[in-house]
Tab-separated table of C-alpha atoms in Angstrom:
chain	number	residue	atom	x	y	z
A	1	VAL	CA	8.380	-1.729	10.332
A	2	GLN	CA	7.146	-2.319	6.812
A	3	LEU	CA	4.618	-0.060	5.133
A	4	VAL	CA	2.608	-1.064	2.107
A	5	GLU	CA	0.418	1.407	0.249
A	6	SER	CA	-2.543	0.501	-1.907
A	7	GLY	CA	-5.370	2.258	-3.716
A	8	VAL	CA	-6.690	2.964	-7.169
A	9	GLY	CA	-4.766	5.923	-8.523
A	10	SER	CA	-6.486	7.607	-11.461
A	11	VAL	CA	-9.519	9.930	-11.451
A	12	HIS	CA	-10.879	13.044	-13.134
A	13	THR	CA	-11.018	16.472	-11.568
A	14	GLY	CA	-13.518	16.563	-8.741
A	15	GLY	CA	-13.280	12.850	-8.119
A	16	SER	CA	-12.368	10.945	-4.974
A	17	LEU	CA	-9.822	8.327	-4.045
A	18	ARG	CA	-8.919	6.415	-0.943
A	19	LEU	CA	-5.409	5.220	-0.282
A	20	SER	CA	-4.483	2.764	2.418
A	21	CYS	CA	-1.266	2.029	4.239
A	22	THR	CA	-0.823	-1.166	6.190
A	23	ALA	CA	1.965	-1.377	8.722
A	24	SER	CA	3.610	-4.514	10.020
A	25	GLY	CA	6.381	-5.007	12.541
A	26	SER	CA	7.085	-3.073	15.738
A	27	ALA	CA	4.195	-0.668	15.700
A	28	TYR	CA	5.313	1.173	18.852
A	29	THR	CA	8.111	2.776	16.848
A	30	ALA	CA	5.630	3.913	14.233
A	31	ASN	CA	2.911	5.599	16.252
A	32	CYS	CA	2.788	8.537	13.883
A	33	VAL	CA	1.750	7.653	10.346
A	34	ALA	CA	1.798	10.259	7.607
A	35	TRP	CA	1.165	10.635	3.936
A	36	PHE	CA	3.553	12.544	1.718
A	37	ARG	CA	3.374	13.243	-1.970
A	38	GLN	CA	5.863	14.178	-4.617
A	39	ALA	CA	5.152	15.563	-8.054
A	40	PRO	CA	7.770	15.480	-10.828
A	41	GLY	CA	10.387	18.168	-10.268
A	42	LYS	CA	9.024	19.103	-6.851
A	43	GLU	CA	10.036	18.360	-3.300
A	44	ARG	CA	8.267	15.778	-1.243
A	45	GLU	CA	5.568	17.442	0.836
A	46	GLY	CA	3.602	16.359	3.840
A	47	VAL	CA	-0.088	15.910	3.163
A	48	ALA	CA	-1.512	14.551	6.411
A	49	ALA	CA	-0.467	12.757	9.562
A	50	PHE	CA	-2.195	10.906	12.356
A	51	TYR	CA	-0.872	10.483	15.880
A	52	PRO	CA	-3.200	8.073	17.710
A	53	PRO	CA	-1.804	8.500	21.260
A	54	ASN	CA	-3.494	11.898	21.451
A	55	ASP	CA	-5.872	11.371	18.534
A	56	GLN	CA	-4.235	14.270	16.725
A	57	ARG	CA	-4.542	14.770	12.999
A	58	TYR	CA	-2.488	17.173	10.928
A	59	TYR	CA	-3.159	18.434	7.422
A	60	ALA	CA	-1.369	20.582	4.896
A	61	ASP	CA	-3.266	23.794	4.168
A	62	SER	CA	-3.665	22.734	0.545
A	63	VAL	CA	-5.746	19.695	1.488
A	64	LYS	CA	-7.708	20.830	4.535
A	65	GLY	CA	-11.390	20.173	4.084
A	66	ARG	CA	-10.764	17.765	1.208
A	67	PHE	CA	-8.542	15.034	2.658
A	68	THR	CA	-9.196	12.926	5.731
A	69	ILE	CA	-6.734	10.661	7.466
A	70	SER	CA	-8.135	7.827	9.539
A	71	ARG	CA	-7.099	4.555	11.050
A	72	ARG	CA	-8.474	1.068	11.326
A	73	TYR	CA	-7.041	-0.619	14.369
A	74	LEU	CA	-7.429	-4.095	12.929
A	75	ASN	CA	-4.313	-4.802	10.888
A	76	TYR	CA	-2.984	-1.310	11.714
A	77	THR	CA	-4.153	0.324	8.510
A	78	VAL	CA	-4.193	4.063	7.918
A	79	PHE	CA	-6.381	5.541	5.202
A	80	LEU	CA	-6.167	8.762	3.262
A	81	SER	CA	-9.542	9.699	1.824
A	82	MET	CA	-9.252	12.371	-0.844
A	83	ASP	CA	-12.197	14.324	-2.202
A	84	ASN	CA	-12.598	17.074	-4.782
A	85	LEU	CA	-9.288	16.193	-6.389
A	86	SER	CA	-7.556	18.422	-8.885
A	87	PRO	CA	-4.549	17.915	-11.163
A	88	ALA	CA	-2.431	19.708	-8.546
A	89	ASP	CA	-2.965	16.684	-6.302
A	90	SER	CA	-1.252	14.368	-8.761
A	91	GLY	CA	1.985	12.718	-7.742
A	92	VAL	CA	3.433	9.719	-6.007
A	93	TYR	CA	1.925	9.286	-2.556
A	94	TYR	CA	4.067	7.760	0.145
A	95	CYS	CA	3.128	6.399	3.508
A	96	ALA	CA	5.681	7.107	6.224
A	97	ALA	CA	5.978	6.443	9.938
A	98	ARG	CA	7.921	7.638	12.938
A	99	ARG	CA	7.587	7.286	16.661
A	100	TYR	CA	6.280	10.752	17.446
A	101	CYS	CA	4.867	13.633	15.506
A	102	GLY	CA	3.579	17.062	16.375
A	103	ASP	CA	2.596	20.387	15.044
A	104	GLY	CA	5.528	22.137	13.456
A	105	TYR	CA	7.449	19.089	12.327
A	106	TRP	CA	5.048	16.344	11.216
A	107	HIS	CA	5.429	17.494	7.623
A	108	ILE	CA	9.241	17.227	7.482
A	109	PRO	CA	10.257	14.095	5.560
A	110	ASP	CA	13.691	13.723	7.185
A	111	GLY	CA	12.233	12.768	10.537
A	112	TYR	CA	10.484	9.650	9.305
A	113	ASN	CA	12.212	6.325	9.756
A	114	TYR	CA	9.977	4.136	7.667
A	115	TRP	CA	8.659	4.601	4.158
A	116	GLY	CA	6.469	2.722	1.759
A	117	ARG	CA	7.311	2.393	-1.908
A	118	GLY	CA	4.672	4.875	-2.990
A	119	THR	CA	1.604	4.727	-5.172
A	120	GLN	CA	0.858	6.938	-8.155
A	121	VAL	CA	-2.138	9.260	-8.060
A	122	THR	CA	-3.133	10.913	-11.311
A	123	VAL	CA	-5.907	13.464	-11.566
A	124	SER	CA	-6.825	14.412	-15.097
A	125	THR	CA	-8.985	17.246	-16.391
């Protein structure tokens, strides 16, 4: 499975961005698609995940109400829509995939088998 992220990555505080992740290959091994982010000097953290088999979406507390993860079935693309951004949201955003995900472990990076290269998001004041 190959994951490719895309999206414009620079806005001011309060702005919005939408990132996309397109998956190719054996999609059945990548049912769960998640977004992680990593700021300089910090650990990679789970932002949101989407598990289509049960239409379940997961969000980190820090982004609930501001970020929305969604999917377009054509071309197997997953989007991360981000609103009301702040400098704390800056970092490299990675798309990742694994076969299953659930509450309690979707946010753990080690369980993901596939990763994109990442795309930089910068939120300035």
